[in-house]
mmCIF file of C-alpha atoms in Angstrom:
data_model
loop_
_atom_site.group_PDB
_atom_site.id
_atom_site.type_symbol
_atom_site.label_atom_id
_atom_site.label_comp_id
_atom_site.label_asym_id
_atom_site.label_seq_id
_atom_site.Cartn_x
_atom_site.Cartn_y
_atom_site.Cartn_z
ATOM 1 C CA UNK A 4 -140.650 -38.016 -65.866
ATOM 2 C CA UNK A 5 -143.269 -38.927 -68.715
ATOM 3 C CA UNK A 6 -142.468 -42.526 -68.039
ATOM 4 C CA UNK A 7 -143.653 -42.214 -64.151
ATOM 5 C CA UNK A 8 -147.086 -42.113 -65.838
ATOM 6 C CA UNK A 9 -149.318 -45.314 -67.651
ATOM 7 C CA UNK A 10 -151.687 -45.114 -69.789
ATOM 8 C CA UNK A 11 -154.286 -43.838 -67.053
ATOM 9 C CA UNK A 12 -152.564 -40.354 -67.507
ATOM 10 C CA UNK A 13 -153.033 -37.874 -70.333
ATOM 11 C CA UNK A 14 -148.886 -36.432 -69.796
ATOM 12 C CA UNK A 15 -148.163 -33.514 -71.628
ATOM 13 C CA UNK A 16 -144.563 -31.856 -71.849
ATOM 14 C CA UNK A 17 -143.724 -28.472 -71.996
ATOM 15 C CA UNK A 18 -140.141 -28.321 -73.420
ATOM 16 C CA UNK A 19 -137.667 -26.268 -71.838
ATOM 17 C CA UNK A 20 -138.217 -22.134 -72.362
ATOM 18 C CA UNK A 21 -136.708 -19.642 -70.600
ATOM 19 C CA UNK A 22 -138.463 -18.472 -66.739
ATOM 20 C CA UNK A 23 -141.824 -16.859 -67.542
ATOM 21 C CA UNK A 24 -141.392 -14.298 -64.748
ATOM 22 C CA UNK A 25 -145.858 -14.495 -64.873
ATOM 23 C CA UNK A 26 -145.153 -18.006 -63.160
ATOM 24 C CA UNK A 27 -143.800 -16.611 -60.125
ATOM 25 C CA UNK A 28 -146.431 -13.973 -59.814
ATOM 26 C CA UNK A 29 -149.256 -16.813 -60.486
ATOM 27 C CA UNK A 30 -148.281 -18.677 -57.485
ATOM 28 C CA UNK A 31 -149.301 -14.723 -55.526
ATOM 29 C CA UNK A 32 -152.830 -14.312 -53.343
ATOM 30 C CA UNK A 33 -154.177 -11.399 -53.993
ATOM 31 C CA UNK A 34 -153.456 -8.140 -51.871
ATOM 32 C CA UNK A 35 -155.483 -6.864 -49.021
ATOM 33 C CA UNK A 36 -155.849 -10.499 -47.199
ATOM 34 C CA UNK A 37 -156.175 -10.602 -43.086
ATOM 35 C CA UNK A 38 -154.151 -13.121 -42.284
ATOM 36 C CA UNK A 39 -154.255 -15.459 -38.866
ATOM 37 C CA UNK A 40 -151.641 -15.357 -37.060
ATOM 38 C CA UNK A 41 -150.874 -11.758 -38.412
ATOM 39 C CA UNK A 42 -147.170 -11.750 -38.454
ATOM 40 C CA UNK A 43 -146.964 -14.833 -41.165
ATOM 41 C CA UNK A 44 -148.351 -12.673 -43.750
ATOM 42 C CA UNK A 45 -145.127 -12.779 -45.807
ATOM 43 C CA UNK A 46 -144.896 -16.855 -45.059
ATOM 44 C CA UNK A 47 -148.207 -17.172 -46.318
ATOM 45 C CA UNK A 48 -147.139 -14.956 -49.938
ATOM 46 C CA UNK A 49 -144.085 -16.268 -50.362
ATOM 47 C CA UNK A 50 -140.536 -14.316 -50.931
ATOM 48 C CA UNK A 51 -140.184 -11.919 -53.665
ATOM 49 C CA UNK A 52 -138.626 -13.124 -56.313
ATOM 50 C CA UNK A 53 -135.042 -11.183 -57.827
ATOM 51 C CA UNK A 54 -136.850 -8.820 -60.456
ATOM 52 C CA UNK A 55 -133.581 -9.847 -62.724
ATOM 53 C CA UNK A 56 -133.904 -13.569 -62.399
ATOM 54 C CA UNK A 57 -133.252 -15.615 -65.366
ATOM 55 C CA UNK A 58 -133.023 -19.107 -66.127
ATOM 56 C CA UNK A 59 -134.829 -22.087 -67.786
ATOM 57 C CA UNK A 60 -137.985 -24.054 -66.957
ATOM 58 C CA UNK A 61 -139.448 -27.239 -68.282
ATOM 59 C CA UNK A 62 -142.761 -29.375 -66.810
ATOM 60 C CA UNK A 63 -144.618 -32.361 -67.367
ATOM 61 C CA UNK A 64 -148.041 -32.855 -66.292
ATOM 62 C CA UNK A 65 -150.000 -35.607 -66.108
ATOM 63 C CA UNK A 66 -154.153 -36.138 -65.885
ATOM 64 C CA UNK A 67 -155.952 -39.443 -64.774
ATOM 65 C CA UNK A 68 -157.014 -41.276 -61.934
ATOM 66 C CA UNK A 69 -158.679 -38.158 -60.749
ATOM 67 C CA UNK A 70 -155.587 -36.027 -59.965
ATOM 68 C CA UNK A 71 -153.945 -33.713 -62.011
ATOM 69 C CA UNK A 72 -149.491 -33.677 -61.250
ATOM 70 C CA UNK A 73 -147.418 -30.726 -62.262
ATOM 71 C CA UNK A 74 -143.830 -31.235 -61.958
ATOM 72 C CA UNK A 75 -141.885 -27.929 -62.915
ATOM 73 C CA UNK A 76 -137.756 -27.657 -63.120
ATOM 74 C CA UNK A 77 -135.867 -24.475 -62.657
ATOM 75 C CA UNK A 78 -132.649 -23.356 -63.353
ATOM 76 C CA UNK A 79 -132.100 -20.098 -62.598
ATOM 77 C CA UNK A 80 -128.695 -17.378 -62.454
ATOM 78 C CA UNK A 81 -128.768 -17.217 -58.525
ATOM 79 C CA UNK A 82 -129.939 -19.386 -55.634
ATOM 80 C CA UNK A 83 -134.103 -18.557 -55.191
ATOM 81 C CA UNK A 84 -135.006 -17.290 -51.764
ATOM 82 C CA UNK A 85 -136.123 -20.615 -49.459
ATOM 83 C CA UNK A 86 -139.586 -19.934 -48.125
ATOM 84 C CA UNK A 87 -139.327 -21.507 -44.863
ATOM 85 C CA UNK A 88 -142.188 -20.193 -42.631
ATOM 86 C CA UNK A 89 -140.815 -21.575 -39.382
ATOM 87 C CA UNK A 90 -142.733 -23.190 -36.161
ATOM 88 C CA UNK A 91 -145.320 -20.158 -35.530
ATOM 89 C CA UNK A 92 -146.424 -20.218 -38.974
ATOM 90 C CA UNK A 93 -146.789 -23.439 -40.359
ATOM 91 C CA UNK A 94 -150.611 -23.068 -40.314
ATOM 92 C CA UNK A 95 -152.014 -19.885 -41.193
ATOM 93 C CA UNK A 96 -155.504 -18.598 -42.392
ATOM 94 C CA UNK A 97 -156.461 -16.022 -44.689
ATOM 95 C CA UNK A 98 -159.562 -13.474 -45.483
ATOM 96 C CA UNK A 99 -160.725 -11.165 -47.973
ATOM 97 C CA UNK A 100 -163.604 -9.331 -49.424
ATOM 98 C CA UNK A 101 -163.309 -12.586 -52.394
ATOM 99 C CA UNK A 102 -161.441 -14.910 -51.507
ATOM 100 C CA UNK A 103 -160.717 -16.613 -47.917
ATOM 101 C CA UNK A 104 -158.807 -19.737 -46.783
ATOM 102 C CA UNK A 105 -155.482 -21.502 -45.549
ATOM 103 C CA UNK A 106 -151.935 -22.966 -46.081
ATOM 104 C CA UNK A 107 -150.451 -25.720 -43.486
ATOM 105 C CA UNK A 108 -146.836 -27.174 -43.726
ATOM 106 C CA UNK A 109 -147.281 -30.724 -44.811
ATOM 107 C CA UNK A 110 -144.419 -33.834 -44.684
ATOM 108 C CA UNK A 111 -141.706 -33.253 -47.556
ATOM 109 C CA UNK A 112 -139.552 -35.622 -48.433
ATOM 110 C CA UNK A 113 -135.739 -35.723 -47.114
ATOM 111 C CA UNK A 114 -133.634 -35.620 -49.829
ATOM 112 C CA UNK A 115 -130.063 -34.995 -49.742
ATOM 113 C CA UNK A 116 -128.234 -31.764 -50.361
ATOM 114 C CA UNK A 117 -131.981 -30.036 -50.935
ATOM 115 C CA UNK A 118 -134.186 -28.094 -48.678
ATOM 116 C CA UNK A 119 -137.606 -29.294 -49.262
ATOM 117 C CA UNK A 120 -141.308 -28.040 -48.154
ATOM 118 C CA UNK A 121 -144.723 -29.348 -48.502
ATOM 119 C CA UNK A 122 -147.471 -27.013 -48.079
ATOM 120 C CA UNK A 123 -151.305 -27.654 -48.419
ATOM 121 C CA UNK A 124 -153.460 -24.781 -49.475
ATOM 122 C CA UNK A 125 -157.293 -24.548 -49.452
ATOM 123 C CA UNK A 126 -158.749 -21.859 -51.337
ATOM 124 C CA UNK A 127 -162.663 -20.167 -51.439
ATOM 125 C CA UNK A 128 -163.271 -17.779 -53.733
ATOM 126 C CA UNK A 129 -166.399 -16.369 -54.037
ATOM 127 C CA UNK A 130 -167.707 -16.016 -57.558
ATOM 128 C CA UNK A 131 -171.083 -15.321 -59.480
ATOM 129 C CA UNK A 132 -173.662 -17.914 -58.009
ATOM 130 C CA UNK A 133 -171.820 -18.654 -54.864
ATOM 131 C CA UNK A 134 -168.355 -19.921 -53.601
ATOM 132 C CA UNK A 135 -166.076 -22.267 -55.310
ATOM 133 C CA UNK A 136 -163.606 -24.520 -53.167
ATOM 134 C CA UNK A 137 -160.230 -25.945 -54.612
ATOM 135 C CA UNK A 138 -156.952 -27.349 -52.249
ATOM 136 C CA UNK A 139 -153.793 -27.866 -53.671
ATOM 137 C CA UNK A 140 -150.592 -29.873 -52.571
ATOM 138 C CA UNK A 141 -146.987 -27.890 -53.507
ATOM 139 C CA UNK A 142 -143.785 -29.836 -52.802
ATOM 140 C CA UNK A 143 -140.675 -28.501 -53.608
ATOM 141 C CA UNK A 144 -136.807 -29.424 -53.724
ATOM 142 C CA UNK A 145 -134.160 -26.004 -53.467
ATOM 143 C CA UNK A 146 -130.825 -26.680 -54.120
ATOM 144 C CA UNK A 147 -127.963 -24.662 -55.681
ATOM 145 C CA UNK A 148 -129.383 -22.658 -58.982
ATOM 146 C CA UNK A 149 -131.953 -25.399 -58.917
ATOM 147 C CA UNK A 150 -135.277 -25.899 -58.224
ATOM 148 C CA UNK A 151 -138.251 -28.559 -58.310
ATOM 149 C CA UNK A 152 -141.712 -28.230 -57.409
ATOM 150 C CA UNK A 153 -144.799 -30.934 -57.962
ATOM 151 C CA UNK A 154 -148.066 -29.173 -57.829
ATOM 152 C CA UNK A 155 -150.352 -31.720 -56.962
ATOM 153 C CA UNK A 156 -154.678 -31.037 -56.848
ATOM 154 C CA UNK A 157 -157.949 -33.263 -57.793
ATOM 155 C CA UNK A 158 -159.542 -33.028 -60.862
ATOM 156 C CA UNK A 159 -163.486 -31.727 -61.175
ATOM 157 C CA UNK A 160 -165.082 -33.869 -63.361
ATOM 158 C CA UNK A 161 -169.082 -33.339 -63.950
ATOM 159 C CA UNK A 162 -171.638 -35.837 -61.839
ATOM 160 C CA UNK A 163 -167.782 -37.708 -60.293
ATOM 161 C CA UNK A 164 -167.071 -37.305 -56.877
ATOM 162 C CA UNK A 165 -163.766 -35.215 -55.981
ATOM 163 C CA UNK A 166 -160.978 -38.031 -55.395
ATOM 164 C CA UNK A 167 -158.391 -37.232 -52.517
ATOM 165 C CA UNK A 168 -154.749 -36.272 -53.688
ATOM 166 C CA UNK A 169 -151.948 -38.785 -54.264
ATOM 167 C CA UNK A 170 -149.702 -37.345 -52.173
ATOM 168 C CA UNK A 171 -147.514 -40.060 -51.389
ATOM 169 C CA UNK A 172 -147.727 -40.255 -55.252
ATOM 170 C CA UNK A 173 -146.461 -36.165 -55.277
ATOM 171 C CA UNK A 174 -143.604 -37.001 -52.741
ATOM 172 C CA UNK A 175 -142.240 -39.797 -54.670
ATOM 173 C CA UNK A 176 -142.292 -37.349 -57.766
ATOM 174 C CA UNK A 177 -140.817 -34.769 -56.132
ATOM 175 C CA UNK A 178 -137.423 -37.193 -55.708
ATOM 176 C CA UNK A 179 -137.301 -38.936 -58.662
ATOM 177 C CA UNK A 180 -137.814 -35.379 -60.498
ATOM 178 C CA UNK A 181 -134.539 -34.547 -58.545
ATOM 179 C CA UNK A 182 -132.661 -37.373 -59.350
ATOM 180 C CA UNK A 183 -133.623 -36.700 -62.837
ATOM 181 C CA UNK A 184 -132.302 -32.856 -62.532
ATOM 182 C CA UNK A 185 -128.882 -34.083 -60.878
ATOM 183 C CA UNK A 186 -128.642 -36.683 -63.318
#
């Protein structure tokens, strides 16, 4: 996946390690969230992960142009749980005492033999000196023991305006990273 990159992009690769169960819990909002509608609380979380999953992980990720890609493979000892969050909550909203904002189902890719989501999420935590904004674009790619997921989200640099996410650029990533997986 390196090679998907020029020399725009600062790519790093993290070699293949065994499942860091923190990454799953990373990807949690924190507890005690109102959520709107009410009953896609658990879409907007995610499923719970099997407490004795194991498996192996490997990313790339890639800086320039003003985005910032993550592209993450998974193989695991049993099929993950497919967060699909159905018609009635494919956008939801979400408040706290710190932290408030939304998900939405976006266009994933169709790839063959996978199940694949998009979801955009927009963030606002409030912090020391007032509230900070970031939105992030998640597509992933379930099939079998595997799976692939592109994190996608503009980089802050100081005095530059925010550039809008490639996501076109995410999509494509999320199929090639699947062809590489199958291949």
């Amino acid at each position: 996946m390196k090679s998907s990159f020029g020399p725009d992009y600062k790519v790093t690769d993290i070699t293949e390690r065994a499942i860091d169960p923190k990454f799953f819990a990373s990807r949690k909002l924190p507890e005690g969230l109102a959520f709107d509608p009410p009953n896609c609380a658990k879409a907007a979380v995610g499923p719970e992960m099997p407490p004795d999953l194991q498996g192996n992980m490997a990313a790339v990720t890639a800086e320039g142009k003003g985005n910032r890609f993550v592209i993450i493979a998974l193989e695991t000892s049993k099929a993950l749980p497919i967060n699909d969050p159905g018609k009635d909550c494919a956008k939801i909203a979400f408040s706290g005492p710190q932290v408030r904002g939304g998900m939405e189902v976006v266009d994933a890719p169709h790839i063959d033999g996978t199940t694949t989501l998009g979801v955009h999420r927009v963030l606002q935590a409030v912090v020391p000196g007032g509230a900070r904004t970031g939105e992030l674009y998640d597509y992933s790619a379930q099939f079998g023991y595997y799976q692939v997921i592109v994190v996608a989200n503009p980089l802050v640099v100081p005095d530059q305006p925010v550039v809008p996410v490639d996501t076109q650029r995410a999509r494509d990533l999320l199929v090639r990273a699947v062809q590489a997986v199958r291949s």
